[in-house]
Each structure stands twice: as structure tokens, then as C-alpha cells.
Amino acid sequence: MSEHEDFPAYLQDSKAAYVLSNVAEVVERILTFVPTKSLLRIASVCRLWRNCARRVLRTQQQLAWVSASGPSNTEVHALCSILAEEVEKVFLLPKTVLAMVDCEAFNGQAYCYRQNKAKKSRHSPDTVEELNLLFPKGCDIMGIASPGIVLTPSGSCSSPPQEYQEGEAGFAVMFPSMEGVNIKPFHFCKKSISPTALKEAGLVENPDLRVVLIFVYEAYKSGGARFLSQILEPLAKSKALIAGGLIESVFSPTRHCCSQGAYGVVGLALSGPKVQGASVLLDQDISNPKEAEATIRRLKAAKIPERNTLGFMFACVGRGQNYYNNQTNVEADAFHKVFPNTPLFGLFGNGEIGCDRIIKDDYTLCDTDTDSLQHEYTTVMTLVHLG
């Protein structure tokens, strides 16, 4: 049977049908303009189209994201209300999704037990299930809620990023499967953490580890500080870039090992020869726009390519507008001035994790004076390149 014998009968008599059922080069070119979800549906039309669709999917290596802000008119968070529609428009097959929302509006339940009883929750187990249904089977979804959000609006890498310390905001960054890049999610609580678990997650004894994005919830609980040190001590000895923060809650993935109110950590371990990273620490002394820009400009020394590069900003809730004499969006604007074509995402949290560090192909540069990865009233500004 030829590739086009199963092509719809009502098209077989036209010239266009002949081309679309026989000329793979034309079909493949057309399919490059089709969003991925539609591409997967089209792949079921005939064998030729399926083969062309598979080849197109292998070329879709660009990162994509969906962002939302402002009050939602629905019963769900602003991000959740548009995500289903926007995912239909992306040109990649997501392998990993990193979603962040503000905890004030989202009021997640999965790991957050300190809820405002008077306020109706806009999150439920159904929300997590709906997120899972939006993305391919086997896609790893990490959902985080934090006091504030930093995002780049959907549509263009060059759109100015925005800081949201108040109000409804959220984003979902989608990572495809990429050659030379391995993204592995991890989750530990006091019951599951062990040297073996750290090794299985690729966080220790992994010479290919380049970047770790790490987020700790309920860290203020008794034993939380010791637990966090148990995670960070081996990471501090590695040559990887470590960046993240202390957050409010995690809503995906749902886990059943944690008891009510338990502390824990989630994150992404990025390994592989094509991964590069760099970060700088905006410490407590940096409190005006010029100093912030000068510090962020030091990231230029890493000479990281623009393509498939993301910026991450992990800031203290005590910074932002109040820290800069009521000037809004200072640090996000400074990043955009230095890196106008790199999208920026992140959060305002209850503590920051990171230091000055550059991770390149064959070397690591770090601030040797930094004796701790944990900070307060700072901002960790990070670049992550994925080949």
C-alpha cells in the first residue's frame, strides 16, 4: 500500500489532492505553519502526512510560553482560563512544563494547608487534572504558587517583562524534548530524601549537571532549615548553577508522601552538553536602578547565545517597588535593557537561593566568597540556555 492510498476519497480527483498526497516536500513545508496540537490531529489523515508531521515535530526545538495577568472573569485563575486556548497555538510538543502563579489569587491546595477559610479557593484537584489533560501523556508538569510573579507577556521574546507583586498573574513555560538537553523534575520531602534519591534525581555524582532550579515550600516549619541544608550542601559543592527560592506552595505534581503541613522541595535538574547558565546576585546594598543594571550587565560576560535562552528572576518579597522608592518594575526593566530579546520569568518569594556563577561548555566560574546559597532581601538573576 502506498503512502497516499488512505487519503480521503473526495480529494483524490483534484490536482491539489495529488500534490498533498504525493509530494512530501510540499506537505512538510505546509505543516511547518501548523500548531502542534493541530499537527497531531492532521497526522491521522494519511500515512504521508503522518510521516511528514513526525519530521516537523523533530524540528520544533524552540521554547514557548503562555502568560496571563489581571483579574479573571471565571472561577479559575487567569492563567488557567486561557491556557487551553493558547496551548492550541504553540509550535512544540511539550516534554516539561514549569508553571508559576500568584498564591493570593490561586490559593493552591496540593501542598498549602494554611488557607484563608473565608475565601473560596480557585484551585481544586480538578484543576491539576485539567492541566494534565492539556498536555501530552508523559509530560512533566511542575506548578508553583508564590507571593509574586515575574513574566514576559505571551507572543514575543522582546516584549518587556513585568513584575507583579500584587494582583493576579501567572505563566507556563513549555520545554520540548531537545537533543543534548535532559530536564529531570524532582521532589523530596523529609520522608523521601536520601543520598540515593539525590543521585537518582541527577543532583549528585552527575558530571553532566549544569543547572538546578529549586523551590522549597513550608521551609519555615520546624526542621525545614535543616532539611534545606541537607539539599543545598551537596549542590553547593557541585559545578552546577543553583537558582530558586522559598515559595508558598506546590500544586503539581500531586504527591501523597507528604503529611499535612510538611516541608519539601521541588525543582528541575538540567543536564547535558548544550546547557549553559549564568547568574548574578543583586544583594541588599543594591537599591537604585543604575546599580541593578550594572549588576545584571555582568551576565554579559557569559556570552550566552540569545536563541533558546530564558531569564529567571527570583526576588525577595521585600524588594520590588518598596525597595526602589516606589519605582515599579526596576529589576525587570534593567534585565530587558541588557537582554532585550530574552524573555524573563520568575517569582517573589520568602527567600532566595543562588550566587554569582557562570556555567559554560568546559568550565565554571563562581564567587568563591559566597559561603551560602541562601539569601534574604536579594534577587538572583539567571540566564539558562538550552542549545
CSV table of C-alpha atoms in Angstrom, one decimal:
chain,number,residue,atom,x,y,z
A,1,MET,CA,0.0,0.0,0.0
A,2,SER,CA,1.4,3.4,-0.9
A,3,GLU,CA,1.5,6.4,1.4
A,4,HIS,CA,-1.5,8.1,-0.2
A,5,GLU,CA,-3.9,5.2,-0.7
A,6,ASP,CA,-5.7,6.1,2.5
A,7,PHE,CA,-6.0,9.7,1.5
A,8,PRO,CA,-9.7,10.9,1.6
A,9,ALA,CA,-11.6,9.8,-1.5
A,10,TYR,CA,-13.3,13.2,-2.1
A,11,LEU,CA,-9.9,14.9,-2.6
A,12,GLN,CA,-8.3,12.3,-4.8
A,13,ASP,CA,-9.5,13.7,-8.1
A,14,SER,CA,-8.1,17.2,-7.8
A,15,LYS,CA,-4.6,18.5,-8.6
A,16,ALA,CA,-4.2,19.8,-5.1
A,17,ALA,CA,-5.0,16.4,-3.7
A,18,TYR,CA,-2.4,14.9,-5.9
A,19,VAL,CA,0.2,17.2,-4.6
A,20,LEU,CA,-0.9,16.9,-1.0
A,21,SER,CA,-1.0,13.1,-1.2
A,22,ASN,CA,2.3,12.6,-3.1
A,23,VAL,CA,4.8,15.5,-2.7
A,24,ALA,CA,6.3,15.2,0.7
A,25,GLU,CA,8.4,18.3,0.4
A,26,VAL,CA,5.3,20.5,-0.2
A,27,VAL,CA,3.3,18.8,2.6
A,28,GLU,CA,6.2,19.2,5.1
A,29,ARG,CA,6.6,22.8,4.2
A,30,ILE,CA,2.9,23.5,4.8
A,31,LEU,CA,2.9,21.6,8.1
A,32,THR,CA,5.6,23.8,9.5
A,33,PHE,CA,2.9,26.6,9.7
A,34,VAL,CA,0.5,24.4,11.7
A,35,PRO,CA,0.5,24.5,15.6
A,36,THR,CA,1.5,21.2,17.2
A,37,LYS,CA,-1.9,20.1,18.5
A,38,SER,CA,-3.4,20.5,15.1
A,39,LEU,CA,-0.4,18.8,13.6
A,40,LEU,CA,-1.0,15.7,15.7
A,41,ARG,CA,-4.6,15.6,14.5
A,42,ILE,CA,-3.5,16.0,10.9
A,43,ALA,CA,-1.1,13.1,11.3
A,44,SER,CA,-4.1,10.7,11.4
A,45,VAL,CA,-5.3,11.7,7.9
A,46,CYS,CA,-2.9,9.5,5.9
A,47,ARG,CA,0.5,7.8,6.0
A,48,LEU,CA,2.3,10.5,4.1
A,49,TRP,CA,1.0,13.3,6.4
A,50,ARG,CA,1.9,11.2,9.4
A,51,ASN,CA,5.5,10.8,8.3
A,52,CYS,CA,5.8,14.5,7.4
A,53,ALA,CA,4.3,15.5,10.7
A,54,ARG,CA,6.8,13.4,12.6
A,55,ARG,CA,9.7,15.1,10.7
A,56,VAL,CA,8.3,18.5,11.5
A,57,LEU,CA,7.9,17.6,15.2
A,58,ARG,CA,11.5,16.7,15.4
A,59,THR,CA,12.5,20.2,14.2
A,60,GLN,CA,10.4,22.0,16.8
A,61,GLN,CA,13.1,22.9,19.4
A,62,GLN,CA,12.1,26.4,20.3
A,63,LEU,CA,10.8,27.1,23.8
A,64,ALA,CA,7.3,28.5,24.2
A,65,TRP,CA,5.2,30.1,27.0
A,66,VAL,CA,1.8,31.3,27.9
A,67,SER,CA,1.3,34.3,30.3
A,68,ALA,CA,-1.7,35.9,31.9
A,69,SER,CA,-2.4,38.8,34.2
A,70,GLY,CA,-5.3,40.8,35.6
A,71,PRO,CA,-8.5,39.6,37.2
A,72,SER,CA,-10.2,36.6,35.6
A,73,ASN,CA,-13.9,36.7,34.9
A,74,THR,CA,-14.2,32.9,35.5
A,75,GLU,CA,-13.9,30.8,38.6
A,76,VAL,CA,-10.4,29.7,37.8
A,77,HIS,CA,-7.1,31.6,37.8
A,78,ALA,CA,-6.4,33.9,34.9
A,79,LEU,CA,-3.7,31.6,33.6
A,80,CYS,CA,-5.9,28.5,33.8
A,81,SER,CA,-8.7,30.4,32.0
A,82,ILE,CA,-6.6,31.0,28.8
A,83,LEU,CA,-4.2,28.1,28.9
A,84,ALA,CA,-6.4,25.6,27.0
A,85,GLU,CA,-6.9,28.0,24.1
A,86,GLU,CA,-3.3,29.2,24.0
A,87,VAL,CA,-1.8,25.7,24.1
A,88,GLU,CA,-3.6,25.1,20.8
A,89,LYS,CA,-1.4,27.7,19.2
A,90,VAL,CA,2.1,26.6,20.3
A,91,PHE,CA,4.6,25.1,17.9
A,92,LEU,CA,6.2,22.4,20.0
A,93,LEU,CA,5.4,19.1,21.8
A,94,PRO,CA,5.9,19.9,25.5
A,95,LYS,CA,8.0,17.4,27.4
A,96,THR,CA,8.3,19.6,30.6
A,97,VAL,CA,6.1,22.5,31.8
A,98,LEU,CA,7.1,24.9,34.5
A,99,ALA,CA,4.0,26.9,35.7
A,100,MET,CA,4.0,29.7,38.3
A,101,VAL,CA,1.0,31.6,39.7
A,102,ASP,CA,0.4,34.1,42.5
A,103,CYS,CA,-0.7,32.3,45.6
A,104,GLU,CA,-3.1,35.2,46.6
A,105,ALA,CA,-5.5,34.5,43.7
A,106,PHE,CA,-4.7,30.9,43.1
A,107,ASN,CA,-4.9,29.7,46.7
A,108,GLY,CA,-3.5,26.3,45.8
A,109,GLN,CA,-4.3,23.3,48.0
A,110,ALA,CA,-1.9,20.5,47.0
A,111,TYR,CA,0.8,21.3,49.5
A,112,CYS,CA,-0.5,24.5,51.0
A,113,TYR,CA,-2.6,23.9,54.1
A,114,ARG,CA,-2.7,27.5,55.6
A,115,GLN,CA,-5.8,28.6,53.6
A,116,ASN,CA,-8.0,31.5,54.2
A,117,LYS,CA,-11.2,29.9,55.2
A,118,ALA,CA,-13.3,32.9,54.2
A,119,LYS,CA,-12.0,33.0,50.6
A,120,LYS,CA,-13.2,30.5,48.1
A,121,SER,CA,-10.4,28.5,46.6
A,122,ARG,CA,-9.9,28.8,42.9
A,123,HIS,CA,-7.9,25.6,42.8
A,124,SER,CA,-9.0,22.1,43.3
A,125,PRO,CA,-7.8,18.6,42.3
A,126,ASP,CA,-9.8,19.1,39.2
A,127,THR,CA,-7.5,22.0,38.2
A,128,VAL,CA,-4.5,19.7,38.3
A,129,GLU,CA,-6.3,17.0,36.3
A,130,GLU,CA,-7.3,19.6,33.7
A,131,LEU,CA,-3.7,20.7,33.4
A,132,ASN,CA,-2.7,17.1,32.8
A,133,LEU,CA,-5.3,16.8,30.1
A,134,LEU,CA,-4.0,19.9,28.3
A,135,PHE,CA,-0.5,18.4,27.7
A,136,PRO,CA,0.7,15.1,26.2
A,137,LYS,CA,0.7,12.0,28.2
A,138,GLY,CA,4.1,11.7,30.0
A,139,CYS,CA,4.6,15.5,30.1
A,140,ASP,CA,6.1,16.5,33.4
A,141,ILE,CA,4.1,19.5,34.9
A,142,MET,CA,5.6,21.5,37.8
A,143,GLY,CA,3.1,24.0,39.3
A,144,ILE,CA,4.3,26.6,41.9
A,145,ALA,CA,2.4,29.3,43.8
A,146,SER,CA,4.3,32.2,45.2
A,147,PRO,CA,3.5,35.7,46.6
A,148,GLY,CA,4.5,37.5,43.4
A,149,ILE,CA,5.2,36.7,39.8
A,150,VAL,CA,7.6,38.0,37.1
A,151,LEU,CA,6.6,37.2,33.5
A,152,THR,CA,7.0,38.1,29.9
A,153,PRO,CA,3.7,38.6,28.0
A,154,SER,CA,2.8,35.9,25.5
A,155,GLY,CA,3.8,36.5,21.9
A,156,SER,CA,7.3,37.8,21.6
A,157,CYS,CA,10.7,37.3,23.3
A,158,SER,CA,11.2,41.1,23.0
A,159,SER,CA,8.1,42.0,25.0
A,160,PRO,CA,9.0,44.0,28.2
A,161,PRO,CA,8.8,41.7,31.3
A,162,GLN,CA,6.5,42.7,34.1
A,163,GLU,CA,6.8,42.3,37.9
A,164,TYR,CA,3.5,41.5,39.7
A,165,GLN,CA,3.8,41.8,43.5
A,166,GLU,CA,0.1,42.2,43.7
A,167,GLY,CA,-2.8,41.1,41.6
A,168,GLU,CA,-3.5,38.0,39.5
A,169,ALA,CA,-0.6,36.7,37.3
A,170,GLY,CA,0.9,33.5,36.1
A,171,PHE,CA,2.8,31.8,33.3
A,172,ALA,CA,3.6,28.3,31.9
A,173,VAL,CA,6.9,27.8,30.1
A,174,MET,CA,6.9,24.7,27.9
A,175,PHE,CA,10.1,22.8,27.1
A,176,PRO,CA,10.2,20.3,24.2
A,177,SER,CA,12.5,17.3,24.1
A,178,MET,CA,15.8,18.6,22.9
A,179,GLU,CA,19.0,16.9,21.7
A,180,GLY,CA,21.8,17.4,24.2
A,181,VAL,CA,19.4,18.6,26.9
A,182,ASN,CA,18.0,16.4,29.7
A,183,ILE,CA,15.4,18.1,32.0
A,184,LYS,CA,14.5,15.9,35.0
A,185,PRO,CA,12.0,17.1,37.6
A,186,PHE,CA,12.5,16.1,41.3
A,187,HIS,CA,10.5,16.3,44.5
A,188,PHE,CA,11.7,15.5,48.0
A,189,CYS,CA,10.1,15.7,51.5
A,190,LYS,CA,11.6,14.6,54.8
A,191,LYS,CA,10.3,11.0,54.1
A,192,SER,CA,11.8,10.7,50.6
A,193,ILE,CA,15.1,12.5,50.8
A,194,SER,CA,18.2,10.3,50.9
A,195,PRO,CA,21.7,10.2,49.2
A,196,THR,CA,20.2,7.5,46.8
A,197,ALA,CA,17.3,9.7,45.9
A,198,LEU,CA,19.6,12.7,45.2
A,199,LYS,CA,21.7,10.5,42.9
A,200,GLU,CA,18.6,9.1,41.1
A,201,ALA,CA,17.4,12.7,40.5
A,202,GLY,CA,20.8,13.6,38.9
A,203,LEU,CA,21.7,16.1,41.6
A,204,VAL,CA,24.9,14.4,42.8
A,205,GLU,CA,27.5,12.3,41.1
A,206,ASN,CA,26.3,13.7,37.8
A,207,PRO,CA,29.2,15.2,35.7
A,208,ASP,CA,26.7,16.5,33.1
A,209,LEU,CA,24.6,18.5,35.6
A,210,ARG,CA,24.6,22.2,34.5
A,211,VAL,CA,21.6,24.0,36.1
A,212,VAL,CA,19.3,23.3,39.0
A,213,LEU,CA,16.1,25.3,39.5
A,214,ILE,CA,15.0,24.6,43.1
A,215,PHE,CA,11.9,25.7,45.0
A,216,VAL,CA,11.2,25.0,48.7
A,217,TYR,CA,7.8,25.0,50.3
A,218,GLU,CA,6.8,25.3,54.0
A,219,ALA,CA,10.5,25.9,54.9
A,220,TYR,CA,9.6,27.9,58.0
A,221,LYS,CA,8.3,24.8,59.7
A,222,SER,CA,10.4,23.2,62.4
A,223,GLY,CA,13.1,21.1,60.8
A,224,GLY,CA,12.7,23.0,57.5
A,225,ALA,CA,16.0,24.8,57.7
A,226,ARG,CA,17.9,21.6,58.4
A,227,PHE,CA,16.1,19.9,55.5
A,228,LEU,CA,17.0,22.7,53.2
A,229,SER,CA,20.7,22.5,54.2
A,230,GLN,CA,20.6,18.8,53.5
A,231,ILE,CA,19.6,19.6,49.9
A,232,LEU,CA,21.9,22.6,49.3
A,233,GLU,CA,25.1,21.3,50.9
A,234,PRO,CA,25.9,18.7,48.1
A,235,LEU,CA,24.7,21.2,45.4
A,236,ALA,CA,27.0,23.9,46.7
A,237,LYS,CA,29.9,21.6,46.1
A,238,SER,CA,28.9,20.9,42.5
A,239,LYS,CA,29.9,22.9,39.5
A,240,ALA,CA,26.3,23.4,38.5
A,241,LEU,CA,24.4,26.7,38.6
A,242,ILE,CA,21.8,26.7,41.5
A,243,ALA,CA,18.9,29.1,41.5
A,244,GLY,CA,15.5,29.3,43.0
A,245,GLY,CA,13.6,30.4,46.1
A,246,LEU,CA,11.4,29.7,49.0
A,247,ILE,CA,7.8,29.6,47.8
A,248,GLU,CA,4.3,29.3,49.2
A,249,SER,CA,3.0,26.1,47.8
A,250,VAL,CA,3.2,23.5,45.0
A,251,PHE,CA,0.1,22.3,43.2
A,252,SER,CA,1.6,19.9,40.7
A,253,PRO,CA,2.6,17.2,40.7
A,254,THR,CA,0.3,15.8,43.3
A,255,ARG,CA,2.2,13.7,45.8
A,256,HIS,CA,0.9,11.5,48.6
A,257,CYS,CA,4.1,11.0,50.6
A,258,CYS,CA,3.8,14.4,52.4
A,259,SER,CA,1.8,14.7,55.6
A,260,GLN,CA,-0.3,17.8,56.2
A,261,GLY,CA,1.9,20.8,56.6
A,262,ALA,CA,5.1,19.0,55.7
A,263,TYR,CA,8.0,20.9,54.2
A,264,GLY,CA,9.6,19.8,50.9
A,265,VAL,CA,11.4,20.8,47.7
A,266,VAL,CA,10.7,20.5,44.0
A,267,GLY,CA,12.7,21.5,41.0
A,268,LEU,CA,14.3,20.8,37.7
A,269,ALA,CA,17.7,19.3,37.1
A,270,LEU,CA,19.1,20.4,33.7
A,271,SER,CA,21.9,18.2,32.3
A,272,GLY,CA,23.7,17.9,29.0
A,273,PRO,CA,26.4,19.4,26.8
A,274,LYS,CA,24.1,22.0,25.3
A,275,VAL,CA,23.0,23.5,28.6
A,276,GLN,CA,24.7,26.7,29.7
A,277,GLY,CA,23.9,29.1,32.6
A,278,ALA,CA,24.9,32.2,34.4
A,279,SER,CA,23.6,34.0,37.5
A,280,VAL,CA,24.3,37.1,39.5
A,281,LEU,CA,23.2,38.2,43.0
A,282,LEU,CA,21.7,41.6,43.5
A,283,ASP,CA,22.4,41.9,47.2
A,284,GLN,CA,20.8,44.1,49.9
A,285,ASP,CA,23.1,47.1,49.0
A,286,ILE,CA,21.7,47.4,45.5
A,287,SER,CA,18.8,49.8,45.8
A,288,ASN,CA,18.7,52.0,42.7
A,289,PRO,CA,18.2,51.3,39.0
A,290,LYS,CA,21.7,52.1,37.9
A,291,GLU,CA,23.3,49.6,40.4
A,292,ALA,CA,20.7,47.0,39.4
A,293,GLU,CA,21.5,47.4,35.7
A,294,ALA,CA,25.3,47.3,36.3
A,295,THR,CA,25.0,44.1,38.3
A,296,ILE,CA,22.8,42.4,35.7
A,297,ARG,CA,25.1,43.6,32.9
A,298,ARG,CA,27.8,41.3,34.4
A,299,LEU,CA,25.8,38.4,32.9
A,300,LYS,CA,27.1,39.6,29.5
A,301,ALA,CA,30.5,38.1,30.4
A,302,ALA,CA,29.0,34.6,30.0
A,303,LYS,CA,28.4,35.3,26.3
A,304,ILE,CA,25.4,33.0,26.3
A,305,PRO,CA,23.5,32.9,22.9
A,306,GLU,CA,20.1,34.5,22.7
A,307,ARG,CA,18.3,31.6,20.9
A,308,ASN,CA,16.5,29.2,23.3
A,309,THR,CA,17.7,31.3,26.3
A,310,LEU,CA,15.4,32.2,29.3
A,311,GLY,CA,15.9,34.6,32.0
A,312,PHE,CA,14.8,33.8,35.6
A,313,MET,CA,14.4,36.3,38.4
A,314,PHE,CA,14.0,35.0,41.9
A,315,ALA,CA,13.4,38.0,44.2
A,316,CYS,CA,12.6,38.6,47.9
A,317,VAL,CA,9.1,39.9,48.6
A,318,GLY,CA,10.8,42.7,50.4
A,319,ARG,CA,12.3,44.1,47.2
A,320,GLY,CA,10.4,45.4,44.2
A,321,GLN,CA,8.6,48.7,44.3
A,322,ASN,CA,9.2,49.4,48.0
A,323,TYR,CA,12.9,48.7,47.8
A,324,TYR,CA,13.3,51.2,45.0
A,325,ASN,CA,11.5,54.3,46.4
A,326,ASN,CA,8.2,53.4,44.8
A,327,GLN,CA,9.7,52.9,41.3
A,328,THR,CA,8.0,49.9,39.7
A,329,ASN,CA,9.4,47.1,37.6
A,330,VAL,CA,13.0,48.3,38.2
A,331,GLU,CA,14.8,44.9,38.0
A,332,ALA,CA,12.7,43.5,35.2
A,333,ASP,CA,13.3,46.7,33.2
A,334,ALA,CA,17.0,46.6,33.9
A,335,PHE,CA,17.2,43.0,32.6
A,336,HIS,CA,15.2,43.9,29.5
A,337,LYS,CA,17.6,46.8,28.8
A,338,VAL,CA,20.6,44.5,28.9
A,339,PHE,CA,18.9,41.5,27.3
A,340,PRO,CA,16.1,42.9,25.0
A,341,ASN,CA,15.4,39.7,23.2
A,342,THR,CA,15.4,37.3,26.2
A,343,PRO,CA,12.1,36.5,27.9
A,344,LEU,CA,12.2,36.8,31.7
A,345,PHE,CA,10.2,34.7,34.2
A,346,GLY,CA,10.3,34.2,38.0
A,347,LEU,CA,8.8,35.0,41.3
A,348,PHE,CA,8.8,37.0,44.5
A,349,GLY,CA,9.4,34.6,47.4
A,350,ASN,CA,10.2,34.3,51.0
A,351,GLY,CA,14.0,33.7,50.5
A,352,GLU,CA,16.4,33.3,47.6
A,353,ILE,CA,18.7,30.6,46.5
A,354,GLY,CA,21.7,31.3,44.3
A,355,CYS,CA,25.1,33.0,43.8
A,356,ASP,CA,27.3,34.5,41.2
A,357,ARG,CA,28.2,31.7,38.8
A,358,ILE,CA,28.8,31.0,35.1
A,359,ILE,CA,28.5,27.6,33.6
A,360,LYS,CA,30.0,27.1,30.1
A,361,ASP,CA,31.0,24.2,28.0
A,362,ASP,CA,34.2,23.2,29.8
A,363,TYR,CA,34.5,25.5,32.9
A,364,THR,CA,32.7,27.0,35.8
A,365,LEU,CA,33.3,30.4,37.3
A,366,CYS,CA,31.8,31.2,40.7
A,367,ASP,CA,32.1,33.7,43.5
A,368,THR,CA,34.4,31.9,46.0
A,369,ASP,CA,33.5,34.4,48.7
A,370,THR,CA,29.9,33.1,48.7
A,371,ASP,CA,29.7,30.6,51.6
A,372,SER,CA,26.0,30.1,51.3
A,373,LEU,CA,23.4,29.7,48.6
A,374,GLN,CA,20.6,31.1,50.9
A,375,HIS,CA,19.8,34.8,51.0
A,376,GLU,CA,17.3,37.4,52.1
A,377,TYR,CA,16.4,40.8,50.6
A,378,THR,CA,18.2,39.9,47.4
A,379,THR,CA,17.4,39.0,43.8
A,380,VAL,CA,19.0,36.1,41.9
A,381,MET,CA,19.1,36.9,38.2
A,382,THR,CA,19.8,33.9,36.0
A,383,LEU,CA,20.2,33.0,32.3
A,384,VAL,CA,19.6,29.5,31.2
A,385,HIS,CA,20.5,28.4,27.6
A,386,LEU,CA,19.2,25.1,26.2
A,387,GLY,CA,21.1,24.8,22.9
